[in-house]
mmCIF file of C-alpha atoms in Angstrom:
data_model
loop_
_atom_site.group_PDB
_atom_site.id
_atom_site.type_symbol
_atom_site.label_atom_id
_atom_site.label_comp_id
_atom_site.label_asym_id
_atom_site.label_seq_id
_atom_site.Cartn_x
_atom_site.Cartn_y
_atom_site.Cartn_z
ATOM 1 C CA MET A 1141 106.180 121.251 68.866
ATOM 2 C CA LYS A 1142 108.139 121.226 72.111
ATOM 3 C CA ILE A 1143 106.453 121.341 75.481
ATOM 4 C CA ARG A 1144 108.324 123.901 77.530
ATOM 5 C CA ILE A 1145 107.665 123.466 81.197
ATOM 6 C CA ALA A 1146 107.175 124.449 84.274
ATOM 7 C CA VAL A 1147 107.287 126.418 87.256
ATOM 8 C CA ALA A 1148 104.694 126.961 89.827
ATOM 9 C CA ALA A 1149 105.361 130.160 91.674
ATOM 10 C CA PHE A 1150 103.210 130.124 94.848
ATOM 11 C CA ALA A 1151 103.279 132.256 98.077
ATOM 12 C CA LEU A 1152 105.538 133.075 101.190
ATOM 13 C CA ILE A 1153 109.501 132.532 101.680
ATOM 14 C CA ALA A 1154 111.327 129.347 100.922
ATOM 15 C CA SER A 1155 114.097 127.776 102.888
ATOM 16 C CA ALA A 1156 117.444 128.644 101.352
ATOM 17 C CA ALA A 1157 118.794 125.226 102.194
ATOM 18 C CA ILE A 1158 119.031 122.822 99.276
ATOM 19 C CA ALA A 1159 117.393 119.506 100.112
ATOM 20 C CA GLN A 1160 118.477 116.088 98.984
ATOM 21 C CA ALA A 1161 117.503 115.133 95.440
ATOM 22 C CA SER A 1162 114.023 113.634 95.005
ATOM 23 C CA PRO A 1163 112.284 112.209 91.924
ATOM 24 C CA VAL A 1164 109.972 114.422 89.855
ATOM 25 C CA THR A 1165 107.287 113.001 87.556
ATOM 26 C CA PHE A 1166 105.690 115.001 84.744
ATOM 27 C CA ASN A 1167 101.937 114.260 84.667
ATOM 28 C CA GLY A 1168 100.978 116.332 81.612
ATOM 29 C CA MET A 1169 99.605 119.807 81.011
ATOM 30 C CA GLY A 1170 96.729 121.489 82.789
ATOM 31 C CA LEU A 1171 95.148 124.603 81.282
ATOM 32 C CA ASN A 1172 97.384 125.791 78.445
ATOM 33 C CA GLN A 1173 97.562 127.400 75.016
ATOM 34 C CA SER A 1174 100.063 127.252 72.159
ATOM 35 C CA VAL A 1175 102.256 130.368 72.053
ATOM 36 C CA THR A 1176 104.855 131.376 69.469
ATOM 37 C CA TYR A 1177 107.656 133.490 70.887
ATOM 38 C CA LYS A 1178 111.199 134.671 70.250
ATOM 39 C CA TYR A 1179 113.762 133.901 72.930
ATOM 40 C CA ALA A 1180 117.431 134.893 72.694
ATOM 41 C CA GLY A 1181 116.954 135.654 68.999
ATOM 42 C CA GLU A 1182 115.353 132.302 68.079
ATOM 43 C CA GLU A 1183 111.668 131.700 67.287
ATOM 44 C CA ASP A 1184 109.851 128.746 68.860
ATOM 45 C CA THR A 1185 106.324 127.485 69.606
ATOM 46 C CA SER A 1186 105.419 125.823 72.902
ATOM 47 C CA ARG A 1187 102.489 124.963 75.105
ATOM 48 C CA ALA A 1188 102.256 127.726 77.704
ATOM 49 C CA GLY A 1189 100.359 127.165 80.929
ATOM 50 C CA GLN A 1190 99.961 124.851 83.889
ATOM 51 C CA ILE A 1191 102.434 121.995 84.265
ATOM 52 C CA LEU A 1192 101.328 119.048 86.390
ATOM 53 C CA ILE A 1193 104.070 117.339 88.388
ATOM 54 C CA ASN A 1194 104.558 115.103 91.385
ATOM 55 C CA PHE A 1195 107.436 116.041 93.705
ATOM 56 C CA GLN A 1196 108.052 114.704 97.195
ATOM 57 C CA SER A 1197 104.649 112.963 97.169
ATOM 58 C CA GLN A 1198 102.808 116.192 96.307
ATOM 59 C CA ASN A 1199 100.771 116.734 93.114
ATOM 60 C CA LEU A 1200 101.603 120.312 92.071
ATOM 61 C CA LYS A 1201 100.920 122.801 89.287
ATOM 62 C CA ALA A 1202 103.984 124.520 87.845
ATOM 63 C CA TYR A 1203 104.917 127.258 85.381
ATOM 64 C CA CYS A 1204 108.138 127.330 83.388
ATOM 65 C CA VAL A 1205 111.162 129.355 84.483
ATOM 66 C CA ASP A 1206 113.738 127.674 82.263
ATOM 67 C CA LEU A 1207 113.472 128.208 78.512
ATOM 68 C CA GLU A 1208 116.877 126.612 77.930
ATOM 69 C CA HIS A 1209 115.615 123.053 78.465
ATOM 70 C CA SER A 1210 112.581 120.887 77.734
ATOM 71 C CA VAL A 1211 110.749 118.912 80.387
ATOM 72 C CA LYS A 1212 111.387 115.198 80.734
ATOM 73 C CA SER A 1213 108.925 112.490 81.773
ATOM 74 C CA SER A 1214 110.854 111.997 85.021
ATOM 75 C CA TRP A 1215 114.047 113.295 86.610
ATOM 76 C CA ASP A 1216 115.695 114.025 89.950
ATOM 77 C CA ALA A 1217 115.621 117.492 91.514
ATOM 78 C CA SER A 1218 116.398 119.289 94.759
ATOM 79 C CA LYS A 1219 115.013 122.396 96.461
ATOM 80 C CA ALA A 1220 116.641 125.807 96.005
ATOM 81 C CA SER A 1221 115.642 129.349 96.985
ATOM 82 C CA LEU A 1222 113.823 131.757 94.663
ATOM 83 C CA ASP A 1223 117.041 133.721 94.264
ATOM 84 C CA PHE A 1224 118.584 130.764 92.435
ATOM 85 C CA ILE A 1225 117.049 132.134 89.221
ATOM 86 C CA ASN A 1226 116.948 135.623 87.735
ATOM 87 C CA GLY A 1227 113.637 137.294 88.599
ATOM 88 C CA GLY A 1228 112.627 134.471 90.931
ATOM 89 C CA ARG A 1229 110.843 136.719 93.429
ATOM 90 C CA ALA A 1230 108.989 138.518 90.638
ATOM 91 C CA ALA A 1231 107.871 135.143 89.259
ATOM 92 C CA ALA A 1232 106.672 134.166 92.743
ATOM 93 C CA PHE A 1233 104.708 137.420 93.070
ATOM 94 C CA LEU A 1234 102.969 136.764 89.746
ATOM 95 C CA TYR A 1235 102.114 133.208 90.709
ATOM 96 C CA ASP A 1236 100.957 134.148 94.207
ATOM 97 C CA THR A 1237 98.749 136.909 92.816
ATOM 98 C CA TYR A 1238 97.200 135.212 89.786
ATOM 99 C CA ALA A 1239 97.483 131.401 89.901
ATOM 100 C CA ALA A 1240 94.271 130.998 91.902
ATOM 101 C CA THR A 1241 92.377 133.019 89.247
ATOM 102 C CA VAL A 1242 93.501 130.834 86.326
ATOM 103 C CA ASP A 1243 90.363 129.130 85.014
ATOM 104 C CA THR A 1244 90.875 129.400 81.242
ATOM 105 C CA ASN A 1245 93.568 128.443 78.755
ATOM 106 C CA LEU A 1246 94.122 132.135 77.998
ATOM 107 C CA LYS A 1247 94.788 133.053 81.637
ATOM 108 C CA ALA A 1248 97.160 130.100 82.044
ATOM 109 C CA ALA A 1249 99.118 131.051 78.915
ATOM 110 C CA ALA A 1250 99.233 134.726 79.908
ATOM 111 C CA LEU A 1251 100.556 133.918 83.384
ATOM 112 C CA GLN A 1252 103.212 131.679 81.840
ATOM 113 C CA ALA A 1253 104.210 134.394 79.369
ATOM 114 C CA ALA A 1254 104.505 136.950 82.192
ATOM 115 C CA ILE A 1255 106.693 134.557 84.195
ATOM 116 C CA TRP A 1256 108.884 133.877 81.143
ATOM 117 C CA GLU A 1257 109.299 137.623 80.727
ATOM 118 C CA VAL A 1258 110.487 138.251 84.291
ATOM 119 C CA VAL A 1259 112.939 135.341 84.365
ATOM 120 C CA THR A 1260 114.523 136.388 81.059
ATOM 121 C CA ASP A 1261 114.362 140.206 81.155
ATOM 122 C CA PHE A 1262 114.195 141.040 84.871
ATOM 123 C CA GLY A 1263 116.372 144.038 85.687
ATOM 124 C CA GLY A 1264 115.560 145.694 82.368
ATOM 125 C CA SER A 1265 112.393 146.820 80.604
ATOM 126 C CA LEU A 1266 109.565 144.284 80.928
ATOM 127 C CA ASN A 1267 108.100 144.478 77.445
ATOM 128 C CA LEU A 1268 106.643 141.478 75.613
ATOM 129 C CA LEU A 1269 107.365 143.146 72.253
ATOM 130 C CA ALA A 1270 111.080 143.720 72.957
ATOM 131 C CA GLY A 1271 113.996 142.270 74.886
ATOM 132 C CA ASN A 1272 115.206 138.675 75.201
ATOM 133 C CA PHE A 1273 111.680 137.238 75.322
ATOM 134 C CA ARG A 1274 108.849 138.335 73.012
ATOM 135 C CA VAL A 1275 105.357 136.951 72.375
ATOM 136 C CA LEU A 1276 104.851 136.919 68.604
ATOM 137 C CA ASP A 1277 101.485 135.410 67.713
ATOM 138 C CA SER A 1278 98.808 135.983 70.327
ATOM 139 C CA GLU A 1279 97.717 139.543 71.063
ATOM 140 C CA SER A 1280 95.228 138.359 73.703
ATOM 141 C CA VAL A 1281 97.954 136.453 75.593
ATOM 142 C CA ARG A 1282 100.341 139.386 75.268
ATOM 143 C CA ASN A 1283 97.794 141.947 76.472
ATOM 144 C CA LEU A 1284 96.735 139.949 79.533
ATOM 145 C CA ALA A 1285 100.349 139.089 80.404
ATOM 146 C CA THR A 1286 101.193 142.789 80.163
ATOM 147 C CA THR A 1287 98.401 143.522 82.663
ATOM 148 C CA TYR A 1288 99.887 140.942 85.036
ATOM 149 C CA LEU A 1289 103.356 142.461 84.654
ATOM 150 C CA GLY A 1290 101.939 145.925 85.339
ATOM 151 C CA SER A 1291 100.929 144.840 88.849
ATOM 152 C CA LEU A 1292 104.510 144.028 89.918
ATOM 153 C CA PRO A 1293 105.747 146.187 92.826
ATOM 154 C CA GLY A 1294 108.538 148.602 92.034
ATOM 155 C CA ASP A 1295 110.901 146.570 94.230
ATOM 156 C CA VAL A 1296 110.407 142.822 94.718
ATOM 157 C CA GLY A 1297 113.823 142.296 96.312
ATOM 158 C CA ASN A 1298 112.263 141.767 99.742
ATOM 159 C CA TYR A 1299 109.125 139.992 98.555
ATOM 160 C CA GLN A 1300 108.391 137.097 100.913
ATOM 161 C CA SER A 1301 107.079 133.859 99.431
ATOM 162 C CA SER A 1302 106.929 130.192 100.387
ATOM 163 C CA SER A 1303 107.692 129.305 96.801
ATOM 164 C CA TYR A 1304 110.916 127.490 96.086
ATOM 165 C CA ILE A 1305 112.814 126.294 93.054
ATOM 166 C CA VAL A 1306 112.753 122.635 92.093
ATOM 167 C CA LYS A 1307 116.314 122.580 90.811
ATOM 168 C CA SER A 1308 116.832 119.933 88.137
ATOM 169 C CA GLY A 1309 119.741 117.545 88.274
ATOM 170 C CA TRP A 1310 121.730 116.553 85.198
ATOM 171 C CA ASP A 1311 120.871 112.909 84.548
ATOM 172 C CA PRO A 1312 118.594 113.637 82.773
ATOM 173 C CA ARG A 1313 118.621 117.445 82.688
ATOM 174 C CA SER A 1314 115.100 118.896 82.835
ATOM 175 C CA GLN A 1315 113.792 122.348 83.620
ATOM 176 C CA HIS A 1316 114.071 124.184 86.919
ATOM 177 C CA LEU A 1317 110.604 124.672 88.430
ATOM 178 C CA ILE A 1318 108.986 126.775 91.157
ATOM 179 C CA VAL A 1319 106.467 124.998 93.367
ATOM 180 C CA PRO A 1320 104.446 125.847 96.502
ATOM 181 C CA GLU A 1321 104.890 124.555 99.991
ATOM 182 C CA PRO A 1322 101.914 122.293 100.898
ATOM 183 C CA ALA A 1323 100.587 124.977 103.288
ATOM 184 C CA THR A 1324 100.571 127.502 100.443
ATOM 185 C CA LEU A 1325 98.793 125.048 98.175
ATOM 186 C CA GLY A 1326 96.060 124.862 100.793
ATOM 187 C CA VAL A 1327 95.717 128.650 100.771
ATOM 188 C CA VAL A 1328 95.401 128.609 96.964
ATOM 189 C CA MET A 1329 92.725 125.885 97.109
ATOM 190 C CA VAL A 1330 90.734 127.840 99.742
ATOM 191 C CA ALA A 1331 90.926 130.948 97.545
ATOM 192 C CA MET A 1332 89.629 128.974 94.551
ATOM 193 C CA VAL A 1333 86.724 127.561 96.605
ATOM 194 C CA MET A 1334 85.838 131.059 97.842
ATOM 195 C CA MET A 1335 85.912 132.433 94.291
ATOM 196 C CA ALA A 1336 83.634 129.631 93.057
ATOM 197 C CA ALA A 1337 81.192 130.284 95.916
ATOM 198 C CA ASP A 1338 81.198 134.006 95.102
ATOM 199 C CA ARG A 1339 80.423 133.262 91.439
ATOM 200 C CA ARG A 1340 77.495 131.061 92.498
ATOM 201 C CA ARG A 1341 76.152 133.825 94.763
ATOM 202 C CA ARG A 1342 76.347 136.374 91.931
ATOM 203 C CA ARG A 1343 74.547 134.033 89.531
ATOM 204 C CA ALA A 1344 71.833 133.359 92.114
ATOM 205 C CA ALA A 1345 71.392 137.073 92.748
ATOM 206 C CA GLY A 1346 71.153 137.733 89.009
ATOM 207 C CA ALA A 1347 68.509 135.041 88.630
ATOM 208 C CA ARG A 1348 66.402 136.594 91.419
ATOM 209 C CA MET A 1349 66.624 140.029 89.775
ATOM 210 C CA GLU A 1350 65.449 138.631 86.426
ATOM 211 C CA ARG A 1351 62.316 137.284 88.053
#
């Protein structure tokens, strides 16, 4: 089974300037689930979900935007804008909207499937049962990913995000990734803390009602 990796689409607009190449280290998978899919007419099975990397001294979570290549243990990469890849701004919207809510393997796999769909079929019909990318084996992943896709604005051409592409070099060639600026990562962490606090409040309120 191949591990297809990674792109972390996070919030706000990236610099279009391409930075000097920096090393990337793959640190394993976070939340993920095995998904069987058909891409460009060929069937494959991969781990779909959070990809853990270190880039420019930052530990980041990423989701895949490059089904043509498999991730390596380490490689060199440089920064590029979201528009470097097809559907890059749509992928950023999905990440910005849902990454902070990912707390199960199912949600991680569904977000990855939705991102795969927009970077392969953007500009056409976004349908996980048709087109260049299709989810074959998991109805729960497909249904949740379809819900995520349904929230996309009608026009993402002007969507502003701080996400940027980690553009892989060629020696070795790994996947292109999308990662957050450190400031955006802080926003995501604050959102996760607030969600956890809200869950605790709801549980406490429920316990008081039961008494």
